[in-house]
Amino acid sequence: MSAISHEPLGFATTSLAPARTAWPPDRSIVVAAAKGDRRAMAELLTEAHPRVLSFLRGMGLRREAAEDVSADVAEAVVKGIFRLRDPVAFEAWFWSVARNQLRSWFRSQRRARRNEQVMMAPATPEDWAIERDDHGRIRQAMAALSLNDRQLLWLREVEGLAYEELATRFGSSAATIRVACHRARQRLQVAYNALD
Amino acid sequence: MTDWRYSQPLAELRALGRTLRTETSAADTERLVRQALDRVAVRHVPRKRALALVLASLMSTSSVAVGMAADEAAPGDLLFAVDRTLEMVSDLWGPGDHTLERLLEAETLMAAGDYRNALNAVGQAVAPHDSALAVQIVTASHEIAGSPPSPALAQYVESMLVGAIAVSEAARTGDQTALKEALAAMHAASQARHDDSGGEQSQGSPTTAVASDMAETSAANPSVTAPGQNKDPAEGNGNLGQGDANPSVTTPGQVEGEGNHGSNGNGGNGNGKP
């Protein structure tokens, strides 16, 4: 049953009571969340949200857009977790949900005739200043890559997913993903060096 | 071969990831988690299941509504066939007493001036108590089909309806004497009309029609004897002639040949020769 129980979360309004779980989450937490345990789901999302938000920001979305998409990701996770057959595969499944939501967002932006690069540009002079000082160079180098390269590099280098996990969710073999990651790293290096 | 562990851009990328992750405040995370859980909790039933539930409830509701509407249907109504079908289905779990329903239908039809169907309903109503009388009445209903309504016809149908109500009431209270008297009165009224009509019944076709009409009644009630079962009045009515008090075993075939001698249960001569 996919229903989320309506019992109150129980944590105080001022702090987030669920204990910080390790990532990827424990199998028992995933199973409980899939059975509708609201507290377990809250723990999952609490741990997942900063990761998915940084992933979306790393893919070039502005903060507001990243928050919107991360909310969609959270909702998709709550709605779809009962379909997850193997709790061990939660992390790979979770990132595929995030990638799908990101792809949907880009598609909607294209429909709205808005350029992906424009969306990635800082919105205000303050943002420009922050990005220039705060990892501005790697941001620019990442912006020069394709979305697929960016996703591969982020999930592999930042989130630390195994090639096999990436392969199952990218619909390729582990060897293909390994090669694709290698080429993406090379392209990032080239783009990074070109900024000198 | 590049050792990517020491790649400057990848190291910066990981640092960017850590920085972005720490940018997220706990309050923002809590707000988002609550929103996500609340939004989904509102519509926690999967859409397909919800749709199936809605369809199933609609179908059951409409079925019940049709059944209830059909229950009030009188002969000639669109839903009358549904009503009778439901009765037949319910009879599969044990024959039910539909006398009262038939009488109500007869009253409705009578008020509407549909004497034929009213008489038919009266016949159906008395069938559980006196099958031979029921056959006579239903036969008479076929005979009056197409004939213009007249005061005499209305009086006859009304008398039969009143008699059927008396029969029903006597059967309900278990008063056997009253039941016999009511049935005898109806027999007399039926016979009087038969005599007045000048032997119209001998044409045969109404009886054939009645046979099909009464088939279901016969199936539900073993005491009913099929019309035409005993066509030769001179041979096959011995039990009637012996003063059989149960008029339910008489048939139209007997009536055709011997008048009311056997059917009224008064111990007539029983030899088929009035």
JSON list of N, CA and C in Angstrom, two decimals, chain B residues 157-201:
[
{"chain": "B", "resi": 157, "resn": "VAL", "atom": "N", "xyz": [-63.14, -7.24, -14.02]},
{"chain": "B", "resi": 157, "resn": "VAL", "atom": "CA", "xyz": [-61.73, -7.18, -13.59]},
{"chain": "B", "resi": 157, "resn": "VAL", "atom": "C", "xyz": [-61.65, -6.72, -12.14]},
{"chain": "B", "resi": 158, "resn": "GLU", "atom": "N", "xyz": [-62.53, -5.79, -11.80]},
{"chain": "B", "resi": 158, "resn": "GLU", "atom": "CA", "xyz": [-62.50, -5.29, -10.43]},
{"chain": "B", "resi": 158, "resn": "GLU", "atom": "C", "xyz": [-62.92, -6.39, -9.44]},
{"chain": "B", "resi": 159, "resn": "SER", "atom": "N", "xyz": [-63.94, -7.17, -9.85]},
{"chain": "B", "resi": 159, "resn": "SER", "atom": "CA", "xyz": [-64.39, -8.24, -8.94]},
{"chain": "B", "resi": 159, "resn": "SER", "atom": "C", "xyz": [-63.27, -9.27, -8.75]},
{"chain": "B", "resi": 160, "resn": "MET", "atom": "N", "xyz": [-62.55, -9.55, -9.83]},
{"chain": "B", "resi": 160, "resn": "MET", "atom": "CA", "xyz": [-61.45, -10.51, -9.72]},
{"chain": "B", "resi": 160, "resn": "MET", "atom": "C", "xyz": [-60.33, -9.95, -8.84]},
{"chain": "B", "resi": 161, "resn": "LEU", "atom": "N", "xyz": [-60.10, -8.64, -8.99]},
{"chain": "B", "resi": 161, "resn": "LEU", "atom": "CA", "xyz": [-59.05, -8.02, -8.18]},
{"chain": "B", "resi": 161, "resn": "LEU", "atom": "C", "xyz": [-59.42, -8.06, -6.70]},
{"chain": "B", "resi": 162, "resn": "VAL", "atom": "N", "xyz": [-60.70, -7.74, -6.42]},
{"chain": "B", "resi": 162, "resn": "VAL", "atom": "CA", "xyz": [-61.16, -7.78, -5.02]},
{"chain": "B", "resi": 162, "resn": "VAL", "atom": "C", "xyz": [-61.05, -9.19, -4.47]},
{"chain": "B", "resi": 163, "resn": "GLY", "atom": "N", "xyz": [-61.45, -10.16, -5.32]},
{"chain": "B", "resi": 163, "resn": "GLY", "atom": "CA", "xyz": [-61.35, -11.56, -4.90]},
{"chain": "B", "resi": 163, "resn": "GLY", "atom": "C", "xyz": [-59.91, -11.96, -4.62]},
{"chain": "B", "resi": 164, "resn": "ALA", "atom": "N", "xyz": [-59.00, -11.51, -5.49]},
{"chain": "B", "resi": 164, "resn": "ALA", "atom": "CA", "xyz": [-57.59, -11.87, -5.32]},
{"chain": "B", "resi": 164, "resn": "ALA", "atom": "C", "xyz": [-57.04, -11.25, -4.04]},
{"chain": "B", "resi": 165, "resn": "ILE", "atom": "N", "xyz": [-57.50, -10.05, -3.74]},
{"chain": "B", "resi": 165, "resn": "ILE", "atom": "CA", "xyz": [-57.05, -9.41, -2.49]},
{"chain": "B", "resi": 165, "resn": "ILE", "atom": "C", "xyz": [-57.55, -10.21, -1.30]},
{"chain": "B", "resi": 166, "resn": "ALA", "atom": "N", "xyz": [-58.82, -10.68, -1.40]},
{"chain": "B", "resi": 166, "resn": "ALA", "atom": "CA", "xyz": [-59.37, -11.49, -0.31]},
{"chain": "B", "resi": 166, "resn": "ALA", "atom": "C", "xyz": [-58.59, -12.79, -0.16]},
{"chain": "B", "resi": 167, "resn": "VAL", "atom": "N", "xyz": [-58.23, -13.39, -1.30]},
{"chain": "B", "resi": 167, "resn": "VAL", "atom": "CA", "xyz": [-57.44, -14.63, -1.27]},
{"chain": "B", "resi": 167, "resn": "VAL", "atom": "C", "xyz": [-56.09, -14.37, -0.60]},
{"chain": "B", "resi": 168, "resn": "SER", "atom": "N", "xyz": [-55.48, -13.29, -1.01]},
{"chain": "B", "resi": 168, "resn": "SER", "atom": "CA", "xyz": [-54.16, -12.96, -0.47]},
{"chain": "B", "resi": 168, "resn": "SER", "atom": "C", "xyz": [-54.23, -12.73, 1.04]},
{"chain": "B", "resi": 169, "resn": "GLU", "atom": "N", "xyz": [-55.28, -12.04, 1.45]},
{"chain": "B", "resi": 169, "resn": "GLU", "atom": "CA", "xyz": [-55.43, -11.73, 2.87]},
{"chain": "B", "resi": 169, "resn": "GLU", "atom": "C", "xyz": [-55.68, -13.02, 3.68]},
{"chain": "B", "resi": 170, "resn": "ALA", "atom": "N", "xyz": [-56.55, -13.89, 3.10]},
{"chain": "B", "resi": 170, "resn": "ALA", "atom": "CA", "xyz": [-56.84, -15.14, 3.79]},
{"chain": "B", "resi": 170, "resn": "ALA", "atom": "C", "xyz": [-55.59, -16.01, 3.89]},
{"chain": "B", "resi": 171, "resn": "ALA", "atom": "N", "xyz": [-54.80, -16.02, 2.82]},
{"chain": "B", "resi": 171, "resn": "ALA", "atom": "CA", "xyz": [-53.57, -16.82, 2.82]},
{"chain": "B", "resi": 171, "resn": "ALA", "atom": "C", "xyz": [-52.58, -16.25, 3.84]},
{"chain": "B", "resi": 172, "resn": "ARG", "atom": "N", "xyz": [-52.56, -14.94, 3.92]},
{"chain": "B", "resi": 172, "resn": "ARG", "atom": "CA", "xyz": [-51.62, -14.30, 4.84]},
{"chain": "B", "resi": 172, "resn": "ARG", "atom": "C", "xyz": [-51.97, -14.63, 6.30]},
{"chain": "B", "resi": 173, "resn": "THR", "atom": "N", "xyz": [-53.29, -14.63, 6.59]},
{"chain": "B", "resi": 173, "resn": "THR", "atom": "CA", "xyz": [-53.71, -14.89, 7.98]},
{"chain": "B", "resi": 173, "resn": "THR", "atom": "C", "xyz": [-53.80, -16.38, 8.26]},
{"chain": "B", "resi": 174, "resn": "GLY", "atom": "N", "xyz": [-53.76, -17.20, 7.20]},
{"chain": "B", "resi": 174, "resn": "GLY", "atom": "CA", "xyz": [-53.84, -18.65, 7.40]},
{"chain": "B", "resi": 174, "resn": "GLY", "atom": "C", "xyz": [-55.25, -19.15, 7.62]},
{"chain": "B", "resi": 175, "resn": "ASP", "atom": "N", "xyz": [-56.22, -18.34, 7.26]},
{"chain": "B", "resi": 175, "resn": "ASP", "atom": "CA", "xyz": [-57.63, -18.73, 7.43]},
{"chain": "B", "resi": 175, "resn": "ASP", "atom": "C", "xyz": [-58.05, -19.56, 6.22]},
{"chain": "B", "resi": 176, "resn": "GLN", "atom": "N", "xyz": [-58.03, -20.89, 6.38]},
{"chain": "B", "resi": 176, "resn": "GLN", "atom": "CA", "xyz": [-58.31, -21.78, 5.26]},
{"chain": "B", "resi": 176, "resn": "GLN", "atom": "C", "xyz": [-59.75, -21.66, 4.77]},
{"chain": "B", "resi": 177, "resn": "THR", "atom": "N", "xyz": [-60.66, -21.46, 5.70]},
{"chain": "B", "resi": 177, "resn": "THR", "atom": "CA", "xyz": [-62.07, -21.34, 5.32]},
{"chain": "B", "resi": 177, "resn": "THR", "atom": "C", "xyz": [-62.28, -20.11, 4.44]},
{"chain": "B", "resi": 178, "resn": "ALA", "atom": "N", "xyz": [-61.73, -19.02, 4.90]},
{"chain": "B", "resi": 178, "resn": "ALA", "atom": "CA", "xyz": [-61.86, -17.78, 4.13]},
{"chain": "B", "resi": 178, "resn": "ALA", "atom": "C", "xyz": [-61.18, -17.92, 2.77]},
{"chain": "B", "resi": 179, "resn": "LEU", "atom": "N", "xyz": [-60.07, -18.65, 2.76]},
{"chain": "B", "resi": 179, "resn": "LEU", "atom": "CA", "xyz": [-59.33, -18.84, 1.50]},
{"chain": "B", "resi": 179, "resn": "LEU", "atom": "C", "xyz": [-60.18, -19.61, 0.50]},
{"chain": "B", "resi": 180, "resn": "LYS", "atom": "N", "xyz": [-60.81, -20.68, 1.01]},
{"chain": "B", "resi": 180, "resn": "LYS", "atom": "CA", "xyz": [-61.65, -21.50, 0.11]},
{"chain": "B", "resi": 180, "resn": "LYS", "atom": "C", "xyz": [-62.84, -20.69, -0.39]},
{"chain": "B", "resi": 181, "resn": "GLU", "atom": "N", "xyz": [-63.42, -19.93, 0.51]},
{"chain": "B", "resi": 181, "resn": "GLU", "atom": "CA", "xyz": [-64.58, -19.13, 0.11]},
{"chain": "B", "resi": 181, "resn": "GLU", "atom": "C", "xyz": [-64.20, -18.09, -0.94]},
{"chain": "B", "resi": 182, "resn": "ALA", "atom": "N", "xyz": [-63.06, -17.45, -0.71]},
{"chain": "B", "resi": 182, "resn": "ALA", "atom": "CA", "xyz": [-62.62, -16.42, -1.66]},
{"chain": "B", "resi": 182, "resn": "ALA", "atom": "C", "xyz": [-62.31, -17.03, -3.02]},
{"chain": "B", "resi": 183, "resn": "LEU", "atom": "N", "xyz": [-61.66, -18.19, -2.99]},
{"chain": "B", "resi": 183, "resn": "LEU", "atom": "CA", "xyz": [-61.35, -18.86, -4.27]},
{"chain": "B", "resi": 183, "resn": "LEU", "atom": "C", "xyz": [-62.62, -19.31, -4.97]},
{"chain": "B", "resi": 184, "resn": "ALA", "atom": "N", "xyz": [-63.57, -19.82, -4.17]},
{"chain": "B", "resi": 184, "resn": "ALA", "atom": "CA", "xyz": [-64.83, -20.26, -4.76]},
{"chain": "B", "resi": 184, "resn": "ALA", "atom": "C", "xyz": [-65.57, -19.10, -5.40]},
{"chain": "B", "resi": 185, "resn": "ALA", "atom": "N", "xyz": [-65.52, -17.97, -4.73]},
{"chain": "B", "resi": 185, "resn": "ALA", "atom": "CA", "xyz": [-66.19, -16.79, -5.29]},
{"chain": "B", "resi": 185, "resn": "ALA", "atom": "C", "xyz": [-65.54, -16.37, -6.60]},
{"chain": "B", "resi": 186, "resn": "MET", "atom": "N", "xyz": [-64.23, -16.45, -6.63]},
{"chain": "B", "resi": 186, "resn": "MET", "atom": "CA", "xyz": [-63.53, -16.08, -7.86]},
{"chain": "B", "resi": 186, "resn": "MET", "atom": "C", "xyz": [-63.84, -17.07, -8.98]},
{"chain": "B", "resi": 187, "resn": "HIS", "atom": "N", "xyz": [-63.89, -18.35, -8.60]},
{"chain": "B", "resi": 187, "resn": "HIS", "atom": "CA", "xyz": [-64.26, -19.36, -9.60]},
{"chain": "B", "resi": 187, "resn": "HIS", "atom": "C", "xyz": [-65.63, -19.07, -10.17]},
{"chain": "B", "resi": 188, "resn": "ALA", "atom": "N", "xyz": [-66.53, -18.73, -9.29]},
{"chain": "B", "resi": 188, "resn": "ALA", "atom": "CA", "xyz": [-67.90, -18.46, -9.74]},
{"chain": "B", "resi": 188, "resn": "ALA", "atom": "C", "xyz": [-67.92, -17.26, -10.68]},
{"chain": "B", "resi": 189, "resn": "ALA", "atom": "N", "xyz": [-67.19, -16.22, -10.30]},
{"chain": "B", "resi": 189, "resn": "ALA", "atom": "CA", "xyz": [-67.16, -15.03, -11.14]},
{"chain": "B", "resi": 189, "resn": "ALA", "atom": "C", "xyz": [-66.52, -15.33, -12.49]},
{"chain": "B", "resi": 190, "resn": "SER", "atom": "N", "xyz": [-65.49, -16.12, -12.44]},
{"chain": "B", "resi": 190, "resn": "SER", "atom": "CA", "xyz": [-64.80, -16.46, -13.68]},
{"chain": "B", "resi": 190, "resn": "SER", "atom": "C", "xyz": [-65.69, -17.30, -14.57]},
{"chain": "B", "resi": 191, "resn": "GLN", "atom": "N", "xyz": [-66.39, -18.25, -13.94]},
{"chain": "B", "resi": 191, "resn": "GLN", "atom": "CA", "xyz": [-67.26, -19.11, -14.72]},
{"chain": "B", "resi": 191, "resn": "GLN", "atom": "C", "xyz": [-68.44, -18.33, -15.30]},
{"chain": "B", "resi": 192, "resn": "ALA", "atom": "N", "xyz": [-68.93, -17.40, -14.51]},
{"chain": "B", "resi": 192, "resn": "ALA", "atom": "CA", "xyz": [-70.04, -16.59, -15.00]},
{"chain": "B", "resi": 192, "resn": "ALA", "atom": "C", "xyz": [-69.63, -15.81, -16.24]},
{"chain": "B", "resi": 193, "resn": "ARG", "atom": "N", "xyz": [-68.41, -15.27, -16.20]},
{"chain": "B", "resi": 193, "resn": "ARG", "atom": "CA", "xyz": [-67.95, -14.53, -17.38]},
{"chain": "B", "resi": 193, "resn": "ARG", "atom": "C", "xyz": [-67.74, -15.47, -18.55]},
{"chain": "B", "resi": 194, "resn": "HIS", "atom": "N", "xyz": [-67.25, -16.68, -18.25]},
{"chain": "B", "resi": 194, "resn": "HIS", "atom": "CA", "xyz": [-67.03, -17.66, -19.31]},
{"chain": "B", "resi": 194, "resn": "HIS", "atom": "C", "xyz": [-68.36, -18.00, -19.98]},
{"chain": "B", "resi": 195, "resn": "ASP", "atom": "N", "xyz": [-69.37, -18.18, -19.15]},
{"chain": "B", "resi": 195, "resn": "ASP", "atom": "CA", "xyz": [-70.69, -18.51, -19.70]},
{"chain": "B", "resi": 195, "resn": "ASP", "atom": "C", "xyz": [-71.24, -17.35, -20.52]},
{"chain": "B", "resi": 196, "resn": "ASP", "atom": "N", "xyz": [-71.01, -16.15, -20.02]},
{"chain": "B", "resi": 196, "resn": "ASP", "atom": "CA", "xyz": [-71.50, -14.97, -20.74]},
{"chain": "B", "resi": 196, "resn": "ASP", "atom": "C", "xyz": [-70.81, -14.78, -22.08]},
{"chain": "B", "resi": 197, "resn": "SER", "atom": "N", "xyz": [-69.52, -15.16, -22.10]},
{"chain": "B", "resi": 197, "resn": "SER", "atom": "CA", "xyz": [-68.77, -14.90, -23.33]},
{"chain": "B", "resi": 197, "resn": "SER", "atom": "C", "xyz": [-69.09, -15.90, -24.43]},
{"chain": "B", "resi": 198, "resn": "GLY", "atom": "N", "xyz": [-69.88, -16.92, -24.12]},
{"chain": "B", "resi": 198, "resn": "GLY", "atom": "CA", "xyz": [-70.37, -17.81, -25.15]},
{"chain": "B", "resi": 198, "resn": "GLY", "atom": "C", "xyz": [-69.32, -18.73, -25.72]},
{"chain": "B", "resi": 199, "resn": "GLY", "atom": "N", "xyz": [-68.47, -19.23, -24.90]},
{"chain": "B", "resi": 199, "resn": "GLY", "atom": "CA", "xyz": [-67.50, -20.25, -25.32]},
{"chain": "B", "resi": 199, "resn": "GLY", "atom": "C", "xyz": [-66.36, -19.74, -26.15]},
{"chain": "B", "resi": 200, "resn": "GLU", "atom": "N", "xyz": [-66.02, -18.52, -25.90]},
{"chain": "B", "resi": 200, "resn": "GLU", "atom": "CA", "xyz": [-64.88, -17.98, -26.66]},
{"chain": "B", "resi": 200, "resn": "GLU", "atom": "C", "xyz": [-63.60, -18.74, -26.36]},
{"chain": "B", "resi": 201, "resn": "GLN", "atom": "N", "xyz": [-63.58, -19.38, -25.21]},
{"chain": "B", "resi": 201, "resn": "GLN", "atom": "CA", "xyz": [-62.36, -20.04, -24.80]},
{"chain": "B", "resi": 201, "resn": "GLN", "atom": "C", "xyz": [-62.04, -21.25, -25.68]}
]
